[in-house]
Amino acid sequence: MRIEIVQTIEEIRQEQIVGRTVVVIDVLKAASTIVAALGAGFTSVLPVETIGQAQGLRTEGVICAGERHGKKVAEFEYSNSPTAFRAFKQPGKQLVLTTTDGTIAISKAARAAHVFVGCFLNAEACIREAIKRQLDITLYCAGTRHEFALEDGLAAGLMVHRARQLLPSSKVCDLGIALEASYLQLGGALPGLLLKTATGKRLAQQHGEEDVLYCGQLNEFDIVPTLVNKYLTKATI
Amino acid sequence: MRIEIVQTIEEIRQEQIVGRTVVVIDVLKAASTIVAALGAGFTSVLPVETIGQAQGLRTEGVICAGERHGKKVAEFEYSNSPTAFRAFKQPGKQLVLTTTDGTIAISKAARAAHVFVGCFLNAEACIREAIKRQLDITLYCAGTRHEFALEDGLAAGLMVHRARQLLPSSKVCDLGIALEASYLQLGGALPGLLLKTATGKRLAQQHGEEDVLYCGQLNEFDIVPTLVNKYLTKATI
C-alpha cells in the first residue's frame, strides 16, 4: 500500500485520486466542523460552494452553517465552527455547510474510490478505515490560501505515523516521511501549537481561539465522514 | 526577516525571487557537486543546460562534468559527483556542469538579489551568509522529478533551524516550521537516511552510494557558491 501526500488544493492530480482512498484534511476548520457535526447527531453534512446554494436547500430538517473570510454568514444558524455544535441537541437534522475554500478539496476528490474527511479529532478512525479499504491512500491537505498549512501537514504526519505502525509494509512518499517526523517532533505541543500556525493566528485574532484549540484535540470522535452522492455521512466502522 | 520555502522547481513565483536572497538547495547532487568542486580548487562552476553547450565551452582550462538520468556523460571527465572531486589536484580550472534538472532551479532564481547554492556540505555557511545580506530569504528546494525531495527539505529545515537560532526574530512560513521539525527529528540519522529517500535509493541502485553518503556530511565546507553573471564562485564570507 502506498501513501502519498498532497499539500494544497491546486496540486492534486487525477492519478492521485482515481482508484484510491482519499482523506481530505482541513483541520482549521471545515473537516473539524464536519466531524463535530456528525458527532453531535447530524445525520449528514452537505458541503456546498455558495451561500445561495445553501439557502436554497433550507427546509425544516436542515440547518445551515458557514463562513466567508472567517466570519459567520449572517443568515445562517452557525459559523464553520466545531465548538458551536457541542451544545447542539436536535438529533436527526441535516447540516448544509459552505466555507471559503474548505469544501473545494472535497469536491475535487469526488472521483476517488473512497473519500473521507479527516482532522485531529478523528485521525485514528480515519487512517484505520483507510487502511481497511486496502487501496493506495492519498492524504489530501487542503492548505490555506493556496499555501501549505502546518496544521493539515501535522495531521497528515500523524496519519502516516499510525499507518506505518499498523501496516509496516506501507510505502510513504518523501513528504510523508518529512511530515511524520514533524508530527513526532511537534505533536506533543498540540493544541497550543495550532495557535502559532498561519491560519491559527488569523483565527485567533478573529476571536476564534476556542475553535483552534478544540481542533487540536486528538481522536475525540470515532467518526469517519464518508462522501456518498455529495453527502457526508458516518462510515460504518 | 522572512524565510520562505519553495519545494519544487515548478512552484516558485516571481515575488519569491525578486529582491530576496535565494538559496537553491539540491542535495542529490548538483549543489553538493558544486560545493565540492569549489572546495577542490575550481575557480568557478558554470551550470549549463545541454551537453552541446558544455562541449562548446571546452578549452584547456575547462573541465566538463555532468550526467543524464544518473549516468556520466560519456565524453566528459566527471559525472555529477561530489566525491569525484576529492582527489582533484589542479587548482585554477573552471568547471562546466550539466545535470538532468539540477541546474534549472539556479537559472530560475537568477533574478534574485543574491543567488546561493546550498546543501548539507555548506548549510551553516549558506544560512549565515544569507542572513548577512539582510533581505528576506527563499530556500528554494529543487526537488526531484517535480516532487518534494526529502533530502532537500531536511537541508532547508536545518537552515531554518540555524536561522532561528541566529536571528530569533525571523519569521518562518508554515512549511519551514514543519521542515525544521523534520530535521530536528531525523537529522541525527544523516547521512544514512539519505539512502532511504526516493532519490537516494535510485542513486544507490546506480552504484552511487558513496556519493549519497558523502552528501549527508554536515558543514564540510565554508563555501557559499554565489551566482554572478551565470558563474558560481565562492562568496567572500
Short mmCIF file of C-alpha atoms in Angstrom, two decimals:
data_model
loop_
_atom_site.label_atom_id
_atom_site.label_comp_id
_atom_site.label_asym_id
_atom_site.label_seq_id
_atom_site.Cartn_x
_atom_site.Cartn_y
_atom_site.Cartn_z
CA MET A 1 0.00 0.00 0.00
CA ARG A 2 1.32 3.42 -0.97
CA ILE A 3 0.61 6.56 1.00
CA GLU A 4 1.05 9.86 -0.74
CA ILE A 5 0.58 13.41 0.48
CA VAL A 6 -0.88 16.30 -1.49
CA GLN A 7 -0.42 19.57 0.29
CA THR A 8 -2.65 22.17 -1.33
CA ILE A 9 -5.94 22.17 -3.21
CA GLU A 10 -4.30 23.11 -6.51
CA GLU A 11 -1.72 20.36 -6.62
CA ILE A 12 -3.79 17.24 -6.81
CA ARG A 13 -3.56 15.19 -10.00
CA GLN A 14 -6.06 12.66 -11.35
CA GLU A 15 -3.75 9.73 -10.69
CA GLN A 16 -3.70 10.69 -7.02
CA ILE A 17 -7.50 10.34 -6.87
CA VAL A 18 -8.76 7.62 -9.18
CA GLY A 19 -8.82 4.13 -7.67
CA ARG A 20 -7.57 5.40 -4.31
CA THR A 21 -8.85 6.21 -0.87
CA VAL A 22 -8.53 9.96 -0.41
CA VAL A 23 -8.60 11.54 3.04
CA VAL A 24 -9.36 15.25 2.74
CA ILE A 25 -7.66 17.02 5.64
CA ASP A 26 -8.70 20.53 6.60
CA VAL A 27 -8.04 20.94 10.30
CA LEU A 28 -8.92 24.65 10.50
CA LYS A 29 -11.76 24.18 10.23
CA ALA A 30 -14.02 22.53 7.63
CA ALA A 31 -13.03 18.94 8.46
CA SER A 32 -13.21 19.56 12.21
CA THR A 33 -16.66 21.12 11.87
CA ILE A 34 -17.93 18.21 9.78
CA VAL A 35 -16.64 15.66 12.28
CA ALA A 36 -18.07 17.61 15.23
CA ALA A 37 -21.42 17.99 13.48
CA LEU A 38 -21.75 14.27 12.78
CA GLY A 39 -20.62 13.68 16.34
CA ALA A 40 -23.38 16.00 17.57
CA GLY A 41 -26.04 13.88 15.89
CA PHE A 42 -26.47 15.36 12.43
CA THR A 43 -27.41 12.59 10.01
CA SER A 44 -25.35 14.10 7.20
CA VAL A 45 -23.34 17.11 6.12
CA LEU A 46 -23.75 18.51 2.61
CA PRO A 47 -20.82 20.74 1.62
CA VAL A 48 -21.86 23.37 -0.93
CA GLU A 49 -19.90 26.11 -2.66
CA THR A 50 -22.15 29.16 -2.42
CA ILE A 51 -24.32 30.84 0.20
CA GLY A 52 -27.16 30.87 -2.32
CA GLN A 53 -26.98 27.10 -2.77
CA ALA A 54 -27.11 26.64 0.98
CA GLN A 55 -30.15 28.89 1.33
CA GLY A 56 -31.93 27.08 -1.48
CA LEU A 57 -31.62 23.84 0.49
CA ARG A 58 -33.17 25.14 3.70
CA THR A 59 -36.14 23.17 4.90
CA GLU A 60 -37.37 22.24 8.34
CA GLY A 61 -34.88 19.45 8.86
CA VAL A 62 -31.90 21.41 7.56
CA ILE A 63 -29.50 23.63 9.50
CA CYS A 64 -27.13 25.91 7.58
CA ALA A 65 -23.61 26.76 8.70
CA GLY A 66 -20.80 28.59 7.03
CA GLU A 67 -18.32 31.41 6.89
CA ARG A 68 -16.82 33.82 4.43
CA HIS A 69 -13.33 35.10 5.17
CA GLY A 70 -13.60 33.82 8.71
CA LYS A 71 -16.94 35.42 9.56
CA LYS A 72 -20.24 33.63 10.07
CA VAL A 73 -22.70 34.07 7.20
CA ALA A 74 -25.25 36.40 8.80
CA GLU A 75 -28.34 34.48 7.68
CA PHE A 76 -27.09 31.14 9.00
CA GLU A 77 -27.54 29.49 12.37
CA TYR A 78 -23.87 28.60 12.79
CA SER A 79 -20.44 29.53 11.56
CA ASN A 80 -17.91 26.98 10.35
CA SER A 81 -17.25 26.23 13.99
CA PRO A 82 -16.75 22.82 15.57
CA THR A 83 -17.31 24.11 19.10
CA ALA A 84 -20.67 25.57 18.06
CA PHE A 85 -22.01 22.02 17.85
CA ARG A 86 -21.05 20.95 21.33
CA ALA A 87 -24.37 22.10 22.77
CA PHE A 88 -26.41 21.02 19.77
CA LYS A 89 -29.26 18.77 20.93
CA GLN A 90 -31.50 18.08 17.94
CA PRO A 91 -30.51 14.71 16.52
CA GLY A 92 -31.64 13.77 13.03
CA LYS A 93 -31.02 17.11 11.30
CA GLN A 94 -29.04 17.63 8.11
CA LEU A 95 -26.25 20.20 8.03
CA VAL A 96 -25.51 22.26 4.93
CA LEU A 97 -22.02 23.75 5.14
CA THR A 98 -20.31 26.36 2.97
CA THR A 99 -16.80 27.66 3.62
CA THR A 100 -14.40 29.99 1.79
CA ASP A 101 -12.35 27.18 0.31
CA GLY A 102 -12.51 24.28 2.74
CA THR A 103 -15.11 22.36 0.75
CA ILE A 104 -13.33 22.64 -2.62
CA ALA A 105 -10.93 19.80 -1.84
CA ILE A 106 -13.86 17.52 -1.08
CA SER A 107 -15.43 18.16 -4.47
CA LYS A 108 -12.05 17.82 -6.21
CA ALA A 109 -11.61 14.40 -4.62
CA ALA A 110 -15.11 13.21 -5.50
CA ARG A 111 -13.94 10.73 -8.15
CA ALA A 112 -11.85 8.73 -5.73
CA ALA A 113 -12.84 5.18 -4.83
CA HIS A 114 -13.49 6.41 -1.28
CA VAL A 115 -13.47 9.97 0.06
CA PHE A 116 -13.10 10.54 3.79
CA VAL A 117 -12.78 13.76 5.75
CA GLY A 118 -10.13 13.89 8.43
CA CYS A 119 -8.53 16.05 11.09
CA PHE A 120 -7.03 15.61 14.54
CA LEU A 121 -10.47 14.97 16.04
CA ASN A 122 -10.80 11.70 14.12
CA ALA A 123 -7.27 10.94 12.84
CA GLU A 124 -7.10 7.43 14.27
CA ALA A 125 -10.52 6.38 12.96
CA CYS A 126 -9.70 7.88 9.57
CA ILE A 127 -6.44 6.09 8.98
CA ARG A 128 -7.76 2.79 10.30
CA GLU A 129 -10.73 3.00 7.95
CA ALA A 130 -8.49 3.99 5.02
CA ILE A 131 -6.21 1.02 5.62
CA LYS A 132 -9.20 -1.32 5.78
CA ARG A 133 -10.18 -0.33 2.25
CA GLN A 134 -6.88 -1.83 1.00
CA LEU A 135 -6.24 0.74 -1.72
CA ASP A 136 -3.42 3.22 -2.07
CA ILE A 137 -4.09 6.26 0.08
CA THR A 138 -3.83 9.94 -0.72
CA LEU A 139 -3.75 12.28 2.27
CA TYR A 140 -5.06 15.42 0.65
CA CYS A 141 -4.28 18.51 2.73
CA ALA A 142 -6.48 21.44 1.80
CA GLY A 143 -3.90 24.03 2.84
CA THR A 144 -4.76 27.65 3.33
CA ARG A 145 -4.91 30.34 0.67
CA HIS A 146 -3.00 28.15 -1.77
CA GLU A 147 -0.19 27.51 0.73
CA PHE A 148 0.84 24.52 2.80
CA ALA A 149 -0.89 24.73 6.18
CA LEU A 150 1.11 23.38 9.12
CA GLU A 151 -1.94 22.03 10.92
CA ASP A 152 -3.01 19.95 7.91
CA GLY A 153 0.54 18.72 7.38
CA LEU A 154 0.83 17.64 11.01
CA ALA A 155 -2.49 15.78 10.88
CA ALA A 156 -1.25 14.03 7.73
CA GLY A 157 2.01 13.27 9.54
CA LEU A 158 0.09 11.70 12.42
CA MET A 159 -1.91 9.56 10.00
CA VAL A 160 1.29 8.44 8.26
CA HIS A 161 2.78 7.55 11.61
CA ARG A 162 -0.18 5.43 12.65
CA ALA A 163 -0.35 3.81 9.21
CA ARG A 164 3.28 2.76 9.47
CA GLN A 165 2.65 1.32 12.90
CA LEU A 166 -0.47 -0.54 11.79
CA LEU A 167 0.95 -1.64 8.43
CA PRO A 168 4.74 -1.55 8.48
CA SER A 169 4.92 -2.63 4.83
CA SER A 170 3.26 0.58 3.63
CA LYS A 171 5.36 2.79 1.36
CA VAL A 172 5.33 6.51 2.06
CA CYS A 173 6.38 9.36 -0.23
CA ASP A 174 9.23 11.68 0.81
CA LEU A 175 6.85 14.38 2.01
CA GLY A 176 5.02 11.84 4.13
CA ILE A 177 8.28 10.88 5.83
CA ALA A 178 9.06 14.55 6.49
CA LEU A 179 5.60 15.24 7.92
CA GLU A 180 5.61 12.12 10.08
CA ALA A 181 8.85 13.44 11.58
CA SER A 182 7.30 16.90 12.01
CA TYR A 183 4.40 15.38 13.88
CA LEU A 184 6.66 13.31 16.12
CA GLN A 185 8.69 16.44 16.90
CA LEU A 186 5.81 18.87 17.38
CA GLY A 187 2.75 16.75 18.13
CA GLY A 188 3.32 16.82 21.88
CA ALA A 189 2.59 20.55 21.93
CA LEU A 190 -0.84 20.37 20.32
CA PRO A 191 -3.31 22.07 20.57
CA GLY A 192 -1.41 25.22 21.59
CA LEU A 193 0.82 24.88 18.54
CA LEU A 194 -2.16 25.40 16.25
CA LEU A 195 -2.44 28.95 17.56
CA LYS A 196 1.02 29.61 16.08
CA THR A 197 0.25 28.45 12.55
CA ALA A 198 -0.61 31.00 9.86
CA THR A 199 -4.31 30.10 9.91
CA GLY A 200 -4.44 29.61 13.67
CA LYS A 201 -3.04 33.09 14.25
CA ARG A 202 -5.58 34.63 11.93
CA LEU A 203 -8.49 32.78 13.50
CA ALA A 204 -7.36 33.67 17.00
CA GLN A 205 -7.32 37.34 16.01
CA GLN A 206 -10.91 36.90 14.86
CA HIS A 207 -11.86 35.61 18.34
CA GLY A 208 -11.77 32.01 17.16
CA GLU A 209 -9.20 30.84 19.70
CA GLU A 210 -11.58 28.36 21.34
CA ASP A 211 -12.21 26.68 17.99
CA VAL A 212 -8.50 26.50 17.17
CA LEU A 213 -7.68 24.85 20.49
CA TYR A 214 -10.57 22.43 20.10
CA CYS A 215 -9.33 21.41 16.62
CA GLY A 216 -6.06 20.30 18.22
CA GLN A 217 -7.77 17.62 20.35
CA LEU A 218 -6.76 14.11 19.33
CA ASN A 219 -9.26 11.41 18.48
CA GLU A 220 -12.28 12.88 20.20
CA PHE A 221 -14.51 11.08 17.72
CA ASP A 222 -14.57 7.62 16.24
CA ILE A 223 -16.33 9.02 13.17
CA VAL A 224 -15.19 8.94 9.55
CA PRO A 225 -17.23 11.29 7.37
CA THR A 226 -17.57 9.49 4.05
CA LEU A 227 -18.74 11.03 0.81
CA VAL A 228 -21.65 9.28 -0.90
CA ASN A 229 -23.64 11.11 -3.57
CA LYS A 230 -22.37 14.51 -2.40
CA TYR A 231 -23.40 13.87 1.22
CA LEU A 232 -21.00 13.14 4.05
CA THR A 233 -22.25 10.56 6.50
CA LYS A 234 -20.62 8.41 9.15
CA ALA A 235 -18.87 5.40 7.64
CA THR A 236 -19.72 2.09 9.22
CA ILE A 237 -16.53 1.29 11.07
CA MET B 1 13.33 38.96 8.04
CA ARG B 2 11.00 36.41 6.47
CA ILE B 3 12.12 32.92 5.48
CA GLU B 4 10.04 31.06 2.98
CA ILE B 5 10.39 27.59 1.49
CA VAL B 6 9.71 26.60 -2.10
CA GLN B 7 9.76 22.87 -2.54
CA THR B 8 9.95 22.07 -6.24
CA ILE B 9 11.30 23.76 -9.33
CA GLU B 10 7.84 24.43 -10.77
CA GLU B 11 6.37 26.20 -7.77
CA ILE B 12 8.49 29.29 -7.46
CA ARG B 13 6.79 32.63 -8.08
CA GLN B 14 8.39 35.94 -9.05
CA GLU B 15 7.66 37.51 -5.67
CA GLN B 16 9.66 34.75 -4.02
CA ILE B 17 12.72 35.72 -6.07
CA VAL B 18 12.82 39.46 -6.73
CA GLY B 19 14.52 41.49 -4.02
CA ARG B 20 15.36 38.41 -1.98
CA THR B 21 18.27 36.17 -1.19
CA VAL B 22 17.54 32.79 -2.75
CA VAL B 23 19.37 29.67 -1.63
CA VAL B 24 18.99 26.95 -4.26
CA ILE B 25 19.09 23.59 -2.48
CA ASP B 26 19.75 20.41 -4.45
CA VAL B 27 21.41 17.95 -2.11
CA LEU B 28 21.43 14.99 -4.51
CA LYS B 29 23.52 16.10 -6.18
CA ALA B 30 24.03 19.31 -8.17
CA ALA B 31 24.52 21.59 -5.17
CA SER B 32 26.82 19.12 -3.43
CA THR B 33 28.93 18.73 -6.56
CA ILE B 34 29.21 22.50 -7.00
CA VAL B 35 30.30 22.97 -3.38
CA ALA B 36 32.78 20.10 -3.58
CA ALA B 37 34.21 21.41 -6.87
CA LEU B 38 34.79 24.90 -5.48
CA GLY B 39 36.23 23.25 -2.40
CA ALA B 40 38.61 21.26 -4.60
CA GLY B 41 40.07 24.43 -6.08
CA PHE B 42 37.99 25.18 -9.15
CA THR B 43 37.78 28.93 -9.65
CA SER B 44 34.18 28.78 -10.85
CA VAL B 45 31.37 26.48 -11.86
CA LEU B 46 29.26 27.30 -14.89
CA PRO B 47 25.95 25.42 -14.89
CA VAL B 48 24.65 24.83 -18.43
CA GLU B 49 21.53 23.12 -19.69
CA THR B 50 22.78 20.96 -22.58
CA ILE B 51 25.66 18.62 -23.28
CA GLY B 52 26.30 20.55 -26.50
CA GLN B 53 26.66 23.82 -24.61
CA ALA B 54 29.16 22.21 -22.26
CA GLN B 55 31.21 20.81 -25.12
CA GLY B 56 31.22 24.17 -26.88
CA LEU B 57 32.87 25.69 -23.81
CA ARG B 58 35.75 23.25 -23.57
CA THR B 59 39.17 24.80 -23.62
CA GLU B 60 42.42 23.97 -21.87
CA GLY B 61 41.38 25.46 -18.55
CA VAL B 62 37.91 23.93 -18.55
CA ILE B 63 36.80 20.60 -17.15
CA CYS B 64 33.35 19.25 -18.05
CA ALA B 65 31.17 17.24 -15.71
CA GLY B 66 27.62 16.04 -15.95
CA GLU B 67 25.05 13.31 -16.01
CA ARG B 68 21.91 12.35 -17.83
CA HIS B 69 19.43 10.18 -15.94
CA GLY B 70 22.05 9.38 -13.37
CA LYS B 71 24.81 8.31 -15.78
CA LYS B 72 28.01 10.19 -16.52
CA VAL B 73 28.05 11.88 -19.92
CA ALA B 74 30.49 9.64 -21.82
CA GLU B 75 32.57 12.44 -23.33
CA PHE B 76 33.10 14.23 -20.01
CA GLU B 77 35.82 13.84 -17.42
CA TYR B 78 33.46 13.60 -14.45
CA SER B 79 29.89 12.79 -13.58
CA ASN B 80 27.74 15.00 -11.37
CA SER B 81 29.63 13.52 -8.44
CA PRO B 82 30.90 15.37 -5.38
CA THR B 83 33.23 12.54 -4.37
CA ALA B 84 34.86 12.58 -7.79
CA PHE B 85 36.47 15.88 -6.83
CA ARG B 86 38.09 14.71 -3.63
CA ALA B 87 41.25 13.68 -5.44
CA PHE B 88 41.23 16.58 -7.88
CA LYS B 89 44.58 18.38 -7.73
CA GLN B 90 44.63 21.01 -10.46
CA PRO B 91 43.70 24.34 -8.90
CA GLY B 92 42.63 27.20 -11.13
CA LYS B 93 40.41 25.28 -13.52
CA GLN B 94 36.84 26.14 -14.46
CA LEU B 95 34.13 23.52 -14.19
CA VAL B 96 31.24 23.35 -16.64
CA LEU B 97 28.39 21.29 -15.18
CA THR B 98 25.22 19.97 -16.79
CA THR B 99 22.66 17.83 -14.97
CA THR B 100 19.23 16.42 -15.84
CA ASP B 101 17.32 19.07 -13.93
CA GLY B 102 19.51 20.19 -11.05
CA THR B 103 20.68 23.36 -12.74
CA ILE B 104 17.20 24.58 -13.76
CA ALA B 105 16.44 25.98 -10.33
CA ILE B 106 19.63 28.07 -10.45
CA SER B 107 18.62 29.68 -13.73
CA LYS B 108 15.04 30.19 -12.49
CA ALA B 109 16.40 32.06 -9.46
CA ALA B 110 18.78 34.22 -11.48
CA ARG B 111 16.77 37.45 -10.97
CA ALA B 112 17.07 37.34 -7.21
CA ALA B 113 19.11 39.98 -5.38
CA HIS B 114 21.52 37.18 -4.38
CA VAL B 115 21.59 33.55 -5.51
CA PHE B 116 23.47 31.00 -3.40
CA VAL B 117 23.76 27.26 -3.81
CA GLY B 118 23.35 25.15 -0.69
CA CYS B 119 23.29 21.62 0.67
CA PHE B 120 24.33 19.82 3.84
CA LEU B 121 28.01 20.25 2.96
CA ASN B 122 27.76 24.03 3.37
CA ALA B 123 24.45 24.60 5.20
CA GLU B 124 25.93 26.67 8.02
CA ALA B 125 27.95 28.94 5.74
CA CYS B 126 24.96 29.37 3.46
CA ILE B 127 22.46 30.47 6.07
CA ARG B 128 24.97 32.75 7.80
CA GLU B 129 25.74 34.45 4.50
CA ALA B 130 22.06 34.74 3.63
CA ILE B 131 21.27 36.38 6.97
CA LYS B 132 24.16 38.82 6.49
CA ARG B 133 22.55 40.11 3.31
CA GLN B 134 19.58 41.34 5.40
CA LEU B 135 16.89 40.57 2.84
CA ASP B 136 14.00 38.14 3.03
CA ILE B 137 15.21 34.64 2.24
CA THR B 138 13.75 31.99 -0.05
CA LEU B 139 15.03 28.47 0.49
CA TYR B 140 14.39 27.02 -2.93
CA CYS B 141 14.42 23.23 -2.91
CA ALA B 142 14.94 21.79 -6.37
CA GLY B 143 13.06 18.58 -5.58
CA THR B 144 13.27 15.52 -7.78
CA ARG B 145 11.19 14.79 -10.85
CA HIS B 146 8.71 17.51 -9.92
CA GLU B 147 8.21 16.10 -6.42
CA PHE B 148 9.31 17.22 -2.97
CA ALA B 149 12.65 15.58 -2.17
CA LEU B 150 13.19 14.70 1.49
CA GLU B 151 16.91 15.47 1.39
CA ASP B 152 16.31 18.99 0.10
CA GLY B 153 13.55 19.55 2.64
CA LEU B 154 15.77 18.43 5.51
CA ALA B 155 18.60 20.71 4.40
CA ALA B 156 16.10 23.58 4.27
CA GLY B 157 14.87 22.55 7.72
CA LEU B 158 18.42 22.69 9.05
CA MET B 159 18.91 26.16 7.58
CA VAL B 160 15.63 27.34 9.12
CA HIS B 161 16.72 25.97 12.47
CA ARG B 162 20.05 27.75 12.39
CA ALA B 163 18.43 30.96 11.15
CA ARG B 164 16.03 30.94 14.08
CA GLN B 165 18.91 30.40 16.47
CA LEU B 166 21.00 33.16 14.91
CA LEU B 167 18.11 35.57 14.41
CA PRO B 168 15.22 34.70 16.73
CA SER B 169 13.09 37.49 15.29
CA SER B 170 12.96 35.85 11.86
CA LYS B 171 9.50 34.83 10.63
CA VAL B 172 9.18 31.42 9.03
CA CYS B 173 6.38 30.07 6.82
CA ASP B 174 4.35 27.04 7.93
CA LEU B 175 6.32 24.68 5.71
CA GLY B 176 9.56 26.00 7.19
CA ILE B 177 8.31 25.20 10.69
CA ALA B 178 7.35 21.69 9.57
CA LEU B 179 10.72 21.07 7.91
CA GLU B 180 12.69 22.44 10.85
CA ALA B 181 10.85 19.90 12.99
CA SER B 182 11.58 17.16 10.43
CA TYR B 183 15.25 18.00 10.57
CA LEU B 184 15.32 18.03 14.37
CA GLN B 185 13.61 14.63 14.39
CA LEU B 186 15.59 12.96 11.59
CA GLY B 187 18.84 14.93 11.29
CA GLY B 188 20.68 12.75 13.76
CA ALA B 189 20.49 9.83 11.36
CA LEU B 190 22.17 11.56 8.41
CA PRO B 191 23.86 10.53 6.13
CA GLY B 192 22.38 7.01 6.20
CA LEU B 193 18.87 8.46 5.99
CA LEU B 194 19.66 9.89 2.56
CA LEU B 195 19.92 6.34 1.24
CA LYS B 196 16.23 5.87 2.13
CA THR B 197 14.92 8.88 0.22
CA ALA B 198 13.39 8.40 -3.22
CA THR B 199 16.44 9.90 -4.98
CA GLY B 200 18.93 8.31 -2.61
CA LYS B 201 17.51 4.85 -3.29
CA ARG B 202 17.69 5.37 -7.02
CA LEU B 203 21.27 6.65 -6.88
CA ALA B 204 22.37 3.80 -4.62
CA GLN B 205 20.97 1.32 -7.16
CA GLN B 206 23.11 3.05 -9.79
CA HIS B 207 26.23 2.42 -7.65
CA GLY B 208 26.18 5.98 -6.35
CA GLU B 209 26.01 5.04 -2.67
CA GLU B 210 29.32 6.68 -1.82
CA ASP B 211 28.10 9.98 -3.27
CA VAL B 212 24.81 9.80 -1.38
CA LEU B 213 26.55 9.19 1.95
CA TYR B 214 29.01 11.99 1.25
CA CYS B 215 26.16 14.43 0.52
CA GLY B 216 24.88 13.82 4.05
CA GLN B 217 28.03 15.22 5.68
CA LEU B 218 27.37 18.41 7.60
CA ASN B 219 29.33 21.61 7.03
CA GLU B 220 32.36 20.09 5.38
CA PHE B 221 32.94 23.36 3.54
CA ASP B 222 32.81 27.00 4.49
CA ILE B 223 31.98 27.88 0.90
CA VAL B 224 28.92 29.64 -0.48
CA PRO B 225 28.65 29.30 -4.26
CA THR B 226 27.25 32.63 -5.43
CA LEU B 227 25.84 33.36 -8.86
CA VAL B 228 27.40 36.30 -10.70
CA ASN B 229 26.91 36.64 -14.46
CA LYS B 230 25.97 32.98 -14.82
CA TYR B 231 29.10 31.79 -12.99
CA LEU B 232 29.13 30.35 -9.49
CA THR B 233 32.11 31.40 -7.44
CA LYS B 234 32.92 31.44 -3.75
CA ALA B 235 31.31 34.34 -1.94
CA THR B 236 33.59 36.36 0.26
CA ILE B 237 32.43 35.36 3.72
#
